[in-house]
Structure formats: structure tokens, C-alpha cells
mmCIF file of C-alpha atoms in Angstrom:
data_model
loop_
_atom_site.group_PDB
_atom_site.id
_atom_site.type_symbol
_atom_site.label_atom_id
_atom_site.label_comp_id
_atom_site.label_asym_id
_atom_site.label_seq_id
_atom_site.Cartn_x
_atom_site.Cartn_y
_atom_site.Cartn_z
ATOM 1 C CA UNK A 211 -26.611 -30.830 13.212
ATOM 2 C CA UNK A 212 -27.123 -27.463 14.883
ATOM 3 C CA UNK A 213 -24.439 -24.766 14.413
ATOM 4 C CA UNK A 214 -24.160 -21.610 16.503
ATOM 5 C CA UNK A 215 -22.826 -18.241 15.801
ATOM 6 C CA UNK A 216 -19.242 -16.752 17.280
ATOM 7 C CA UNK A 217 -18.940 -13.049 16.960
ATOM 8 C CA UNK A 218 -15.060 -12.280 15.755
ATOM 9 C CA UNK A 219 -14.994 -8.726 14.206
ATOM 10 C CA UNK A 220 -10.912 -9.088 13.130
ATOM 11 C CA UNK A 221 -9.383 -7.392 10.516
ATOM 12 C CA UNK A 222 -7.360 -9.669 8.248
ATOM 13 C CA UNK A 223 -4.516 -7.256 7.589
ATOM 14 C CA UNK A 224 -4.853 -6.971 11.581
ATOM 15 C CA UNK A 225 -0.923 -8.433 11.902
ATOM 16 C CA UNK A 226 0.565 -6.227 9.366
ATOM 17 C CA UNK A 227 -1.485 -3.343 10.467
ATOM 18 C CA UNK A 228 0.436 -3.671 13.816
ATOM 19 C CA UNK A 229 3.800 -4.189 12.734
ATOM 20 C CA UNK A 230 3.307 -1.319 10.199
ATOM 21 C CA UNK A 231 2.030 1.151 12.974
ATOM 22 C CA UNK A 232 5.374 -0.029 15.228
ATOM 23 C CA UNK A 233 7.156 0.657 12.783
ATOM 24 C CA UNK A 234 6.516 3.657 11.300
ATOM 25 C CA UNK A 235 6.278 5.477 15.405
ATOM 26 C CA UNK A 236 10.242 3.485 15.139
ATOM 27 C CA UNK A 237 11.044 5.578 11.962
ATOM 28 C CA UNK A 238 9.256 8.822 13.598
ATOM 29 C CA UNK A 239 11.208 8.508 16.765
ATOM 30 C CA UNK A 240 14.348 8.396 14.933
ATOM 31 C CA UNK A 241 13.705 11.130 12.603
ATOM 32 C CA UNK A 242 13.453 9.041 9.620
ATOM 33 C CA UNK A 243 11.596 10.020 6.862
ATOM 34 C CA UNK A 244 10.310 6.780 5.086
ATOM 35 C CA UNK A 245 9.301 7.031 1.373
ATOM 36 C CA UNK A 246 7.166 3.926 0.021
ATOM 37 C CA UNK A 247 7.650 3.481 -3.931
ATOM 38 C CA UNK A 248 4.717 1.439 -6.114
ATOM 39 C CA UNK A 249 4.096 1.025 -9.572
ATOM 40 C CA UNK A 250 3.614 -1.173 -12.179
ATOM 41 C CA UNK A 251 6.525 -2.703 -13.515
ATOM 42 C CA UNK A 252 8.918 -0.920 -16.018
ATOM 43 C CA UNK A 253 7.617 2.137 -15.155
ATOM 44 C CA UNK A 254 10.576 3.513 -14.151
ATOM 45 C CA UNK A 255 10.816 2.987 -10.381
ATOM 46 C CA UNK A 256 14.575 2.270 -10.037
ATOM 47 C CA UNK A 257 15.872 5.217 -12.217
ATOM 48 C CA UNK A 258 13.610 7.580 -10.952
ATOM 49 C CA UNK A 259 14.943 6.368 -7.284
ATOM 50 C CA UNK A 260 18.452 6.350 -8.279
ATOM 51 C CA UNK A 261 18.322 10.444 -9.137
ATOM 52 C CA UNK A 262 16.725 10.816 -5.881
ATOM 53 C CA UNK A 263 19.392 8.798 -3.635
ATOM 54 C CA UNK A 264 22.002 10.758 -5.629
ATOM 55 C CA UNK A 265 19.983 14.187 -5.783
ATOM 56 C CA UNK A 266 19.467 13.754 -2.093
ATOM 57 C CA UNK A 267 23.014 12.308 -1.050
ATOM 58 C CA UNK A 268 24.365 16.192 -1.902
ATOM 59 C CA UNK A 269 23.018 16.944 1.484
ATOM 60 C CA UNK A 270 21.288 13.816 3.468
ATOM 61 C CA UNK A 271 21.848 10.644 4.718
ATOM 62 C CA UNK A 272 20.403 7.898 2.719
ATOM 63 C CA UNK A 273 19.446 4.174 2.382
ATOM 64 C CA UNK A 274 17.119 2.228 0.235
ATOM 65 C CA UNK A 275 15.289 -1.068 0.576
ATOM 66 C CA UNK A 276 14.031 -2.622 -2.785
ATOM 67 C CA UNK A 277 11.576 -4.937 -3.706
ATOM 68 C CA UNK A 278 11.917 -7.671 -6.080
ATOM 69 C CA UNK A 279 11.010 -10.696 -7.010
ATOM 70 C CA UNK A 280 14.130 -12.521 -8.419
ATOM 71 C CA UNK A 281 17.044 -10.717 -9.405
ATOM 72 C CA UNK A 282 19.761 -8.607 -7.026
ATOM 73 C CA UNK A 283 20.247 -6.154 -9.805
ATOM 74 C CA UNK A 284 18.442 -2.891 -8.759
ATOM 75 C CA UNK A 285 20.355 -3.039 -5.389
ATOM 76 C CA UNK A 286 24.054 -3.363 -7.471
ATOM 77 C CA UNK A 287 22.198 -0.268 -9.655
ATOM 78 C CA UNK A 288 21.508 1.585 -6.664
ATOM 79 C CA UNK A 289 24.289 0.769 -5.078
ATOM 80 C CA UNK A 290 26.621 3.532 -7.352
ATOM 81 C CA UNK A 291 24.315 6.543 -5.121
ATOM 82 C CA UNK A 292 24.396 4.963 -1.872
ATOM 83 C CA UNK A 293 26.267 2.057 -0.169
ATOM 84 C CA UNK A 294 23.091 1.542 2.276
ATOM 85 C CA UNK A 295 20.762 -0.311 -0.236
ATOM 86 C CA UNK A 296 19.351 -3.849 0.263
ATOM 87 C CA UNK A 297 17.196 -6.338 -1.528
ATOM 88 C CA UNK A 298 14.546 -8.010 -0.317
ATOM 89 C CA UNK A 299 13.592 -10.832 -2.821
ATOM 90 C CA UNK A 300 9.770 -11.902 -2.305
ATOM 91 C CA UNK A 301 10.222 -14.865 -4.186
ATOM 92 C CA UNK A 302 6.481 -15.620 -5.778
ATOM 93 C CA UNK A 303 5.138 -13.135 -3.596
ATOM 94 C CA UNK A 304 4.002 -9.965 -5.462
ATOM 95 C CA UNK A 305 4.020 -7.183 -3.006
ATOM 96 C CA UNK A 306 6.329 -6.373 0.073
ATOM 97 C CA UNK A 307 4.599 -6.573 3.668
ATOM 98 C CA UNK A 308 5.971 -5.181 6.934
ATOM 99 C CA UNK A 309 7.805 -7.985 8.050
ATOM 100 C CA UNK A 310 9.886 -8.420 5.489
ATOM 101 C CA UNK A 311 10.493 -4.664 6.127
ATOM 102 C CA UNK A 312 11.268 -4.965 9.440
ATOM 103 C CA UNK A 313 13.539 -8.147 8.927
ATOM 104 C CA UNK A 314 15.617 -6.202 6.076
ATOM 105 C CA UNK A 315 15.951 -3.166 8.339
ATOM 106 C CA UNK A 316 17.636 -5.070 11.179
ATOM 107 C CA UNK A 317 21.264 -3.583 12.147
ATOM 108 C CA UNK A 318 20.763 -0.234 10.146
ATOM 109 C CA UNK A 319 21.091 2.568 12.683
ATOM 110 C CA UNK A 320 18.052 4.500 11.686
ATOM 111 C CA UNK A 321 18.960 7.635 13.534
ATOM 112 C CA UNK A 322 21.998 7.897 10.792
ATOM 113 C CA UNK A 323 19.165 7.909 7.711
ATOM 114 C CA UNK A 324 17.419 11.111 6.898
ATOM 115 C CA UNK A 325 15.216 9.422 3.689
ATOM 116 C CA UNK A 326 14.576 5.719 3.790
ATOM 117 C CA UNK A 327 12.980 4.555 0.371
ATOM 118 C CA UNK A 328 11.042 1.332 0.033
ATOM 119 C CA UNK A 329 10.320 0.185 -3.300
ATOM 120 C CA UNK A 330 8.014 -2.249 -3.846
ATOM 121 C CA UNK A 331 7.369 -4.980 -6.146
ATOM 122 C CA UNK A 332 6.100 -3.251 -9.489
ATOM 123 C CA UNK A 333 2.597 -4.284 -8.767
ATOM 124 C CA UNK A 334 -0.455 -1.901 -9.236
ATOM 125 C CA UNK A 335 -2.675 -4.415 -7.307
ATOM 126 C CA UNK A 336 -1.475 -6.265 -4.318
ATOM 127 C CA UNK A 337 1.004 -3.779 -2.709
ATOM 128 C CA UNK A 338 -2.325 -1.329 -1.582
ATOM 129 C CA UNK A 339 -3.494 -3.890 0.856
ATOM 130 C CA UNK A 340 0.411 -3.740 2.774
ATOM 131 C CA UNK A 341 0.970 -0.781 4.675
ATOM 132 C CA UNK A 342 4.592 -0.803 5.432
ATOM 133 C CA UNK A 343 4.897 1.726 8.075
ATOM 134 C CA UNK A 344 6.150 4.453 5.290
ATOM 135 C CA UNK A 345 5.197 8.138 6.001
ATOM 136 C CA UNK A 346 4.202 8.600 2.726
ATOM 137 C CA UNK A 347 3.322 6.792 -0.445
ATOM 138 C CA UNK A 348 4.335 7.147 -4.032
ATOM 139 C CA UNK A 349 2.837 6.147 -6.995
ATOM 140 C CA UNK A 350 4.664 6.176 -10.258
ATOM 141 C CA UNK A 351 2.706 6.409 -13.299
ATOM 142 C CA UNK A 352 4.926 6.673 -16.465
ATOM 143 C CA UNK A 353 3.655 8.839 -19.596
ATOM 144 C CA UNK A 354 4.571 5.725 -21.811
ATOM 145 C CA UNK A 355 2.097 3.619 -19.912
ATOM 146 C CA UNK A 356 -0.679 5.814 -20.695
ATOM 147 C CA UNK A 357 -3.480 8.555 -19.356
ATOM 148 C CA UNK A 358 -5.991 6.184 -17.864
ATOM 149 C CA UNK A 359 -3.931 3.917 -15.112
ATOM 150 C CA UNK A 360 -5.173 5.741 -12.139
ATOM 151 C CA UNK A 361 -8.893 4.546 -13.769
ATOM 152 C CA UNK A 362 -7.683 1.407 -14.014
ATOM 153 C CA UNK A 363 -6.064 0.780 -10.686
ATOM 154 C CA UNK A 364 -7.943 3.027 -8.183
ATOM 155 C CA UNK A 365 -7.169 1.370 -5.089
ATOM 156 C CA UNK A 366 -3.522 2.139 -5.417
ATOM 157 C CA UNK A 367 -3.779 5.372 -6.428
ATOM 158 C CA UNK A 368 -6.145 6.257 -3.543
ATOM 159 C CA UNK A 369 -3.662 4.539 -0.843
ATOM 160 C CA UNK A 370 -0.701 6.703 -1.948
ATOM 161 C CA UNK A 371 -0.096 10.637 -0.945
ATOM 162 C CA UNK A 372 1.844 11.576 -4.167
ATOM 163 C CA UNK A 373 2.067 10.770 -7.718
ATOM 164 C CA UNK A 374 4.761 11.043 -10.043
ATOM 165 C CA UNK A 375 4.347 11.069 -13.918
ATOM 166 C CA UNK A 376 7.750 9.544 -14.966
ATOM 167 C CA UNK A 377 9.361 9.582 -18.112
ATOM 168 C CA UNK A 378 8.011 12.760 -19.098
ATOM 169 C CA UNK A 379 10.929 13.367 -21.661
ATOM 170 C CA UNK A 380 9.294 10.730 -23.584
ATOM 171 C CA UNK A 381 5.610 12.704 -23.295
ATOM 172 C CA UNK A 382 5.208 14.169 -26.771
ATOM 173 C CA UNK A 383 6.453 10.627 -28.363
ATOM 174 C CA UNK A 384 4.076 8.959 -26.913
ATOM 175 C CA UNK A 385 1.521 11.385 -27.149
ATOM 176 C CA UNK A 386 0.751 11.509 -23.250
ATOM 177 C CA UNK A 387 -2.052 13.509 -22.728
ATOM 178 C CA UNK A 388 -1.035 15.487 -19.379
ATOM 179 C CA UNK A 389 -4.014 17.200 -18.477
ATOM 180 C CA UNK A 390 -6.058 14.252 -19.048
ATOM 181 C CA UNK A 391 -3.671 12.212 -16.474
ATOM 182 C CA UNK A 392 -4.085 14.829 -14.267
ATOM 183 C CA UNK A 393 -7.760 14.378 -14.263
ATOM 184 C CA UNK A 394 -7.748 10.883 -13.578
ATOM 185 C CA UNK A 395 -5.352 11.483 -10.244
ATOM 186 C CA UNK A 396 -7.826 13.908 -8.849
ATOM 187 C CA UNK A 397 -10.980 11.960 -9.582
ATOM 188 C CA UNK A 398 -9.520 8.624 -8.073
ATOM 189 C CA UNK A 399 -8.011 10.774 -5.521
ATOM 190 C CA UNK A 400 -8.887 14.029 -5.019
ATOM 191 C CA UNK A 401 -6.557 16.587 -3.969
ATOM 192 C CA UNK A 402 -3.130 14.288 -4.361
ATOM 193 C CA UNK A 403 -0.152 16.216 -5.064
ATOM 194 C CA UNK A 404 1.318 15.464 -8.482
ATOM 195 C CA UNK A 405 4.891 16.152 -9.843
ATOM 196 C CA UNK A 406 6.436 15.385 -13.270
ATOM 197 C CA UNK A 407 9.854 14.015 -13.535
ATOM 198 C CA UNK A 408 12.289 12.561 -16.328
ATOM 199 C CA UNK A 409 15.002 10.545 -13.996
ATOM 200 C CA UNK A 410 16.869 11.106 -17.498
ATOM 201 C CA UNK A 411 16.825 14.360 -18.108
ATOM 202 C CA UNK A 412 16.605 15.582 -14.591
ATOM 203 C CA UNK A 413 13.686 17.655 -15.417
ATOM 204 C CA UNK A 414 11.331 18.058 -11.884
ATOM 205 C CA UNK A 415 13.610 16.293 -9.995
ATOM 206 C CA UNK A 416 14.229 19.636 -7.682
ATOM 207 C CA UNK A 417 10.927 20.096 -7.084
ATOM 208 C CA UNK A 418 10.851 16.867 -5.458
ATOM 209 C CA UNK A 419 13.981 17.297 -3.092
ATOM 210 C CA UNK A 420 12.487 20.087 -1.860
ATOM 211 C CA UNK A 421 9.060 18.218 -1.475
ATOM 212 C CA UNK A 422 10.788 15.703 0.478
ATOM 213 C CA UNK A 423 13.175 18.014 2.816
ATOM 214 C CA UNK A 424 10.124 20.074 3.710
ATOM 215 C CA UNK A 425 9.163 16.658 4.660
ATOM 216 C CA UNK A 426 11.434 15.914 7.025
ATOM 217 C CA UNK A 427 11.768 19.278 8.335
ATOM 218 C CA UNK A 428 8.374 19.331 9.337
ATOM 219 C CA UNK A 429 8.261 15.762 10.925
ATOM 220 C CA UNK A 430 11.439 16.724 12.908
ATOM 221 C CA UNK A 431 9.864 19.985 14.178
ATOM 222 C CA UNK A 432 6.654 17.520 15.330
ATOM 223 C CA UNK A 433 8.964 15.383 16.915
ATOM 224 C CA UNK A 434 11.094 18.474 18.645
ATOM 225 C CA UNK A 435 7.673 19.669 19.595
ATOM 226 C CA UNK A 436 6.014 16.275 21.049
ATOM 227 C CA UNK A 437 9.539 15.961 23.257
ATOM 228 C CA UNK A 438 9.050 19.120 24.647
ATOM 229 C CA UNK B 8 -2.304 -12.288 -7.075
ATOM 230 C CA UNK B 9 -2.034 -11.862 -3.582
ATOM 231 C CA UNK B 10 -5.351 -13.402 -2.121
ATOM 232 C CA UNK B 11 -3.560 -16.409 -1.202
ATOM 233 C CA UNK B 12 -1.439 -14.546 1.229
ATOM 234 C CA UNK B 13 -4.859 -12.917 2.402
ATOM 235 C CA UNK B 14 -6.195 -16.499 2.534
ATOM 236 C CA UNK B 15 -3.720 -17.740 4.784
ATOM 237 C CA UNK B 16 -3.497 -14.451 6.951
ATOM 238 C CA UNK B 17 -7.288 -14.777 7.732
ATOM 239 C CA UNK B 18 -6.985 -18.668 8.560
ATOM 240 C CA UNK B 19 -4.446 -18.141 10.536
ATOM 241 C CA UNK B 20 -6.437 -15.714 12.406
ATOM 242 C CA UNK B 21 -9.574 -18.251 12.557
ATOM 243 C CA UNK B 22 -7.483 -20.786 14.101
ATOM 244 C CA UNK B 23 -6.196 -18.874 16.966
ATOM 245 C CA UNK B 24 -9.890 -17.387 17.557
ATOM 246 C CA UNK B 25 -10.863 -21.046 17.567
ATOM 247 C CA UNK B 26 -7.925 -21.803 19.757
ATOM 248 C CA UNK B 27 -8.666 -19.565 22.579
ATOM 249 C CA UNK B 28 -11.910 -20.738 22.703
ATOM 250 C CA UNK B 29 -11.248 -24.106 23.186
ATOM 251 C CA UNK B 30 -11.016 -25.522 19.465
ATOM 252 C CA UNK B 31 -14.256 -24.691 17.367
ATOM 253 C CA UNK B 32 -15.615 -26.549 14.425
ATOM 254 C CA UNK B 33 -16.148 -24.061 11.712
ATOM 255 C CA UNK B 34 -18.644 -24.942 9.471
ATOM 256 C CA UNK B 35 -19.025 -21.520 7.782
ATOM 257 C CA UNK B 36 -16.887 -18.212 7.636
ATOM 258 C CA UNK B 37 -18.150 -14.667 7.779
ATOM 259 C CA UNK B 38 -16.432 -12.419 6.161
ATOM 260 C CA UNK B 39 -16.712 -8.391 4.890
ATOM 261 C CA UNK B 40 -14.721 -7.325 1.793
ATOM 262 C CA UNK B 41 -14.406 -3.821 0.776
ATOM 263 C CA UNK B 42 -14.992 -3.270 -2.804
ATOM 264 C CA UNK B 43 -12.194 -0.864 -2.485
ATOM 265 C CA UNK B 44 -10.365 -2.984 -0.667
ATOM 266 C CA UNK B 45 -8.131 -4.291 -3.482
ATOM 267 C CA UNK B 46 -8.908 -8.257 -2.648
ATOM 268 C CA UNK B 47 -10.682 -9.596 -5.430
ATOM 269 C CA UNK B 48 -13.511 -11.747 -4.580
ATOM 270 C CA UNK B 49 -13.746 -14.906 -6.538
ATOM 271 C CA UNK B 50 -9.672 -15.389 -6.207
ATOM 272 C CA UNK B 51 -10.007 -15.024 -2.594
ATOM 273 C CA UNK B 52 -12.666 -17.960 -2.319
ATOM 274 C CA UNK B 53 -9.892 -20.073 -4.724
ATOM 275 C CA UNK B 54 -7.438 -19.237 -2.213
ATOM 276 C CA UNK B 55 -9.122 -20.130 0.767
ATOM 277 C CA UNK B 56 -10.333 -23.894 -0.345
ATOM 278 C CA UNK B 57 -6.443 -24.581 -0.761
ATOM 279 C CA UNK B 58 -5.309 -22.588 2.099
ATOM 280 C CA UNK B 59 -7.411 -24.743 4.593
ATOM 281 C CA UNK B 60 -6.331 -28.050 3.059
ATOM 282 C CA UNK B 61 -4.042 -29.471 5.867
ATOM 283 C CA UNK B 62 -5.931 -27.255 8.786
ATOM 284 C CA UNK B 63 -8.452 -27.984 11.179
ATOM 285 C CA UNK B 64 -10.951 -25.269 8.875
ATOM 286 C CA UNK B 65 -10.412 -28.150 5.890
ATOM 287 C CA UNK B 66 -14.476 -28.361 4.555
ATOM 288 C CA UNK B 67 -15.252 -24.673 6.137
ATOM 289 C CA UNK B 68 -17.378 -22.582 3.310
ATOM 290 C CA UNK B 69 -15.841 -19.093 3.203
ATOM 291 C CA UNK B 70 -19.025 -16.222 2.734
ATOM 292 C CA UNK B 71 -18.633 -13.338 1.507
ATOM 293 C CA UNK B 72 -20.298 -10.211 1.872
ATOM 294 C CA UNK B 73 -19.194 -7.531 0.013
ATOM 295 C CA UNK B 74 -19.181 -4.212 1.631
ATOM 296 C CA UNK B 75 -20.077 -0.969 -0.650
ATOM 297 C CA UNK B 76 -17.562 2.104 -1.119
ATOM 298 C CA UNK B 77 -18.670 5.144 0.981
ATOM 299 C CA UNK B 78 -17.356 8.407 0.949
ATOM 300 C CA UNK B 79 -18.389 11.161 2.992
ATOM 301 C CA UNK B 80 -18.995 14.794 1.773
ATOM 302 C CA UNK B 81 -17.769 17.391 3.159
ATOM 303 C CA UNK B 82 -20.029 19.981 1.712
ATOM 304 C CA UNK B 83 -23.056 17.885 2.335
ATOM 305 C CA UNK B 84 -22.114 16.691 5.158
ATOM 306 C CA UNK B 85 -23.540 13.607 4.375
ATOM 307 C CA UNK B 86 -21.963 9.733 3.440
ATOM 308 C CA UNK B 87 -22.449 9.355 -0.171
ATOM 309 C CA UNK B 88 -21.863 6.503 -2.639
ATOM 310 C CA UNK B 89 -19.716 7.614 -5.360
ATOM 311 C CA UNK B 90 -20.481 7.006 -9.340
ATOM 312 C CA UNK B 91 -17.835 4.404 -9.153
ATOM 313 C CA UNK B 92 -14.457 3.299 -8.041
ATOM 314 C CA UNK B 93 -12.685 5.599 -10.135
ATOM 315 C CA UNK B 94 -14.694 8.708 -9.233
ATOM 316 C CA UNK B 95 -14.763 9.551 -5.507
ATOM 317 C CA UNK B 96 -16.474 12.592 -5.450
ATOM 318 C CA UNK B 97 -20.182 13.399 -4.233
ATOM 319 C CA UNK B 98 -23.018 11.954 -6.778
ATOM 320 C CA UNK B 99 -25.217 14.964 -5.680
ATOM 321 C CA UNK B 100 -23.216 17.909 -5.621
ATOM 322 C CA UNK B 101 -20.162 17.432 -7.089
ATOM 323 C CA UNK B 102 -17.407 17.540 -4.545
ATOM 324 C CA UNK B 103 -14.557 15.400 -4.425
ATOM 325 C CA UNK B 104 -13.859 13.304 -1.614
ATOM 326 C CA UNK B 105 -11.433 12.649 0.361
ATOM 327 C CA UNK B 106 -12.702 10.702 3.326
ATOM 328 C CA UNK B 107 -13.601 6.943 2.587
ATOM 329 C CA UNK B 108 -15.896 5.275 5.202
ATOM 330 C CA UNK B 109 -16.329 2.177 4.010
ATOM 331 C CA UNK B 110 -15.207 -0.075 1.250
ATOM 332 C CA UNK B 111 -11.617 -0.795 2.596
ATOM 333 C CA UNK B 112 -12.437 -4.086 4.897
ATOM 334 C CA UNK B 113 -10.914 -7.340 4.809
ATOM 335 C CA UNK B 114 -12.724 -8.603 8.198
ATOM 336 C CA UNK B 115 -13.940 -12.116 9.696
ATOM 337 C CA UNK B 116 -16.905 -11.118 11.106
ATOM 338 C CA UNK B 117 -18.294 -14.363 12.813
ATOM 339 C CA UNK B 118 -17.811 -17.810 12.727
ATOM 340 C CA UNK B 119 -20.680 -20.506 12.178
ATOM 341 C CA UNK B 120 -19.527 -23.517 14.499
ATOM 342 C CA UNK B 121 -20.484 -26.751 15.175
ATOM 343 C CA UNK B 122 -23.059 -26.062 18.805
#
């Protein structure tokens, strides 16, 4: 039997893609500056977003959505910063995609959240193929795990904007190698911006309030600017 | 693993292709995969044999081609292949980089139907 050829050219991730794009222009027109968490799991995700919430809460308006795939118990933990926090449970899914997003978004007024966070399923793998329609990405690499993740899990490291060395008050136990780590960021992605935290200790937290108000300040001023 | 979400995204796709053009039989699948796309390629054909069970693409062959990662130099202004995955700078002089141009695709690019 003959067969002929049909053309298609689609992108797979086509669906998402488009969702993600509405949504983050949704989050831009209503001033909301959307923060994506990944990592693998145990890294320290949840207590490095509960300082934040907190940290931030001095002076913004803030909400979280988090990713999980069973249990309710990083919302009730997150919950202590900030009444707006909700879980999305995936289930057997391993990653978070925009829909689910958009679904667990639905009756927050966005124009009364200055940071949204997002964190995702810890999950070095599937979450880089799932943009969610944050503004920026954050990958959390903890100094207990080890210099060579970003080696290991490229992909992930390359889709995110910042990286964040967690549980650096455990560095010298674990003999972390810093500089080493540091390498590895910039070869897999060169030129990311790196900070190191402990959520314990507090240590770098600052620097990354600031990072993250500059943030907004700057996409509000686009926004100011592209109304004008 | 999330190939079999990928699986099902891209049959989904193929069936409304085939729908709009008036229900195709697809004997064989076309598709480009970024090495650096983050899909890996042998669960992704796993996937998509159980994924079509129950759909009109049951006994379609999924092909894959893979698709190299590219990054393009700034200094040489030139696309170069890195040294690997987990080295994107320029193999000749030395520059990181920070634009990819290929090696990020998940993309059906024909279908092989039934004339």
C-alpha cells in the first residue's frame, strides 16, 4: 500500500506554550511578579519559600501556589506566613503544567499580589519542559546534595534565571565545595545569577528581597511605561 | 517520568491534524527531539505505543529524529556545537553561551498516511 507525506510542523508543548504566554501577559498586566520554584526533592524548597513569604510579607502582598504530589502539608506549613497559599496535588504526575496553574489561580484577585510563588514538584527533570507563565525561574540546589547537580541536570538549570545554593549553614559539614558549584552554574548556564541562602539561619535571605523588589519595580515601571 | 504526558500531548495533537483533514491513517510519525529538550528518547517511544492504544493512531510507528544542541557565539558570530550538554560555551574560542538555537524541540514534523 502506498503512503503519502502530510507536512505538520507543531510543537508538542504547543498547548501549554499558549496558556503559559496568556498567562504570564495576565500576571504582567496586573503587576504581579510570578516566581517559579524547582528542585529536586528535599532540597529545601518549602523552608527556603517560607522565609521569603514571611521576609517579603514585612512590606508586600503575597500568595503561594505549591506543587505536590500527595500530601497538603507544605500549604498548612506555609500557611503560618501567608493565608493566600494553595495546593495543587498532581497526583502521579511529576511536574506542574499551566493549566493546573491557571485552574488553582481562579478567584485570587491578582492585582492584590505583589510576589506570586509557584513551587513545583521537586523534580530536576520533567518540570523544564512546563513553562508556567512565571517571570522568572528558580533553581534550588542545596550544598548537602552536592557540587555537580547542575552537570547532572543541565536542562533545568539552563531553563531557570536564578540559582540558589540552599542550606549553606550546613556547607562546611558537608564539605560543599562553593567555587566548584559555582563553576558548574556558569558552564551549564552561563551568566545566571547565583545567591546563597540558609532559610535557617537567615543568612542571604536580604539579598534576595531586594533581588526580587528590584524585580517588581522594574516590571511595574515597564508596565507604567507601555500604558503611557 | 513525564514522557507519557508528552505522549499523549503529541497524539492528541495528531488526531486533531488528522481531524481537520478529514481523518488520516497514520502509518508513521515524524517527529524532532531536542537533545536538550529534557524528553528522553527511548521512554518517549514506551509512552507512545500505550498512549495510542484505544485511538485511531493504535499500530502508528513513532520516528524519531533527534535534533543536535546549537549554541550561537557571540564573539564568533557563528552557531557552534558545544563540548556537551553540560558545557555551553564556544568549542573554538572559548566563550560561553547564552543563546541556544537548537536542541530544545519536541515537534511532529509530518505524518506518513495511508494515500
Amino acid at each position: 500500500m502506498s503512503t503519502r507525506m502530510v507536512e505538520v510542523r507543531a510543537k508538542v508543548m504547543k498547548q501549554n506554550d499558549l496558556l503559559a504566554r496568556a498567562l504570564r501577559e495576565r500576571f504582567r498586566g496586573e503587576g504581579t511578579c510570578v516566581v517559579g520554584l524547582v528542585s529536586s526533592p528535599g532540597s529545601g524548597k518549602t523552608a527556603f519559600l517560607e522565609k521569603l513569604l514571611s521576609g517579603l510579607a514585612r512590606d508586600a502582598r503575597v500568595a503561594a501556589l505549591v506543587g505536590d504530589l500527595a500530601t497538603e502539608n507544605d500549604a498548612a506549613r506555609l500557611q503560618r506566613a501567608t493565608p493566600n497559599v494553595r495546593q495543587i496535588t498532581t497526583g502521579t504526575i511529576c511536574h506542574l503544567d499551566a493549566q493546573m496553574v491557571e485552574k488553582a489561580l481562579e478567584s485570587w484577585r491578582l492585582d492584590r499580589i505583589d510576589f506570586l510563588f509557584i513551587e513545583n514538584v521537586g523534580n530536576l527533570v520533567c518540570p523544564s519542559s512546563y513553562d508556567l507563565g512565571e517571570e522568572l525561574r528558580f533553581v534550588l540546589l542545596s550544598a548537602t546534595e552536592g557540587e555537580d547537580k547542575p552537570l547532572k541536570y543541565p536542562t533545568i538549570f539552563n531553563s531557570s534565571d536564578v540559582a540558589i545554593i540552599t542550606k549553606m549553614d550546613l556547607a562546611d559539614a558537608a564539605e560543599f565545595d562553593l567555587p566548584a558549584a559555582r563553576r558548574n552554574i556558569e558552564s551549564v548556564r552561563p551568566g545566571m545569577k547565583v545567591f546563597e541562602v540558609s532559610a535557617k539561619t537567615g543568612q542571604g535571605m536580604p539579598a534576595v528581597f531586594d533581588f526580587l523588589h528590584a524585580q517588581l519595580a522594574s516590571s511595574r515601571q515597564i508596565r507604567v511605561a507601555a500604558a503611557l | 517520568m513525564h514522557e507519557l504526558s508528552i505522549a499523549i500531548s503529541m497524539i492528541d495533537q495528531i488526531l486533531e491534524e488528522s481531524e481537520t483533514r478529514g481523518g488520516l491513517d497514520v502509518e508513521v510519525v515524524h517527529l524532532k527531539l531536542g537533545t536538550f529538550s529534557g524528553v528522553d528518547k527511548d521512554a518517549l517511544l514506551f509512552s507512545y505505543e500505550l498512549a495510542c492504544e484505544g485511538t485511531r493512531l493504535k499500530g502508528s510507528r513513532l520516528e524519531i529524529e533527534s535534533i543536535p544542541l546549537i549554541i550561537y557565539c557571540g564573539a564568533c558570530q557563528k552557531n557552534r556545537t558545544p563540548p556537551s550538554m553540560y558545557q555551553l560555551s564556544c568549542p573554538e574560542c572559548g566563550t560561553p553561551g547564552q543563546t541556544i538555537v537548537s536542541g530544545r524541540e519536541i515537534e511532529v514534523a509530518s505524518l506518513e498516511v495511508a494515500a
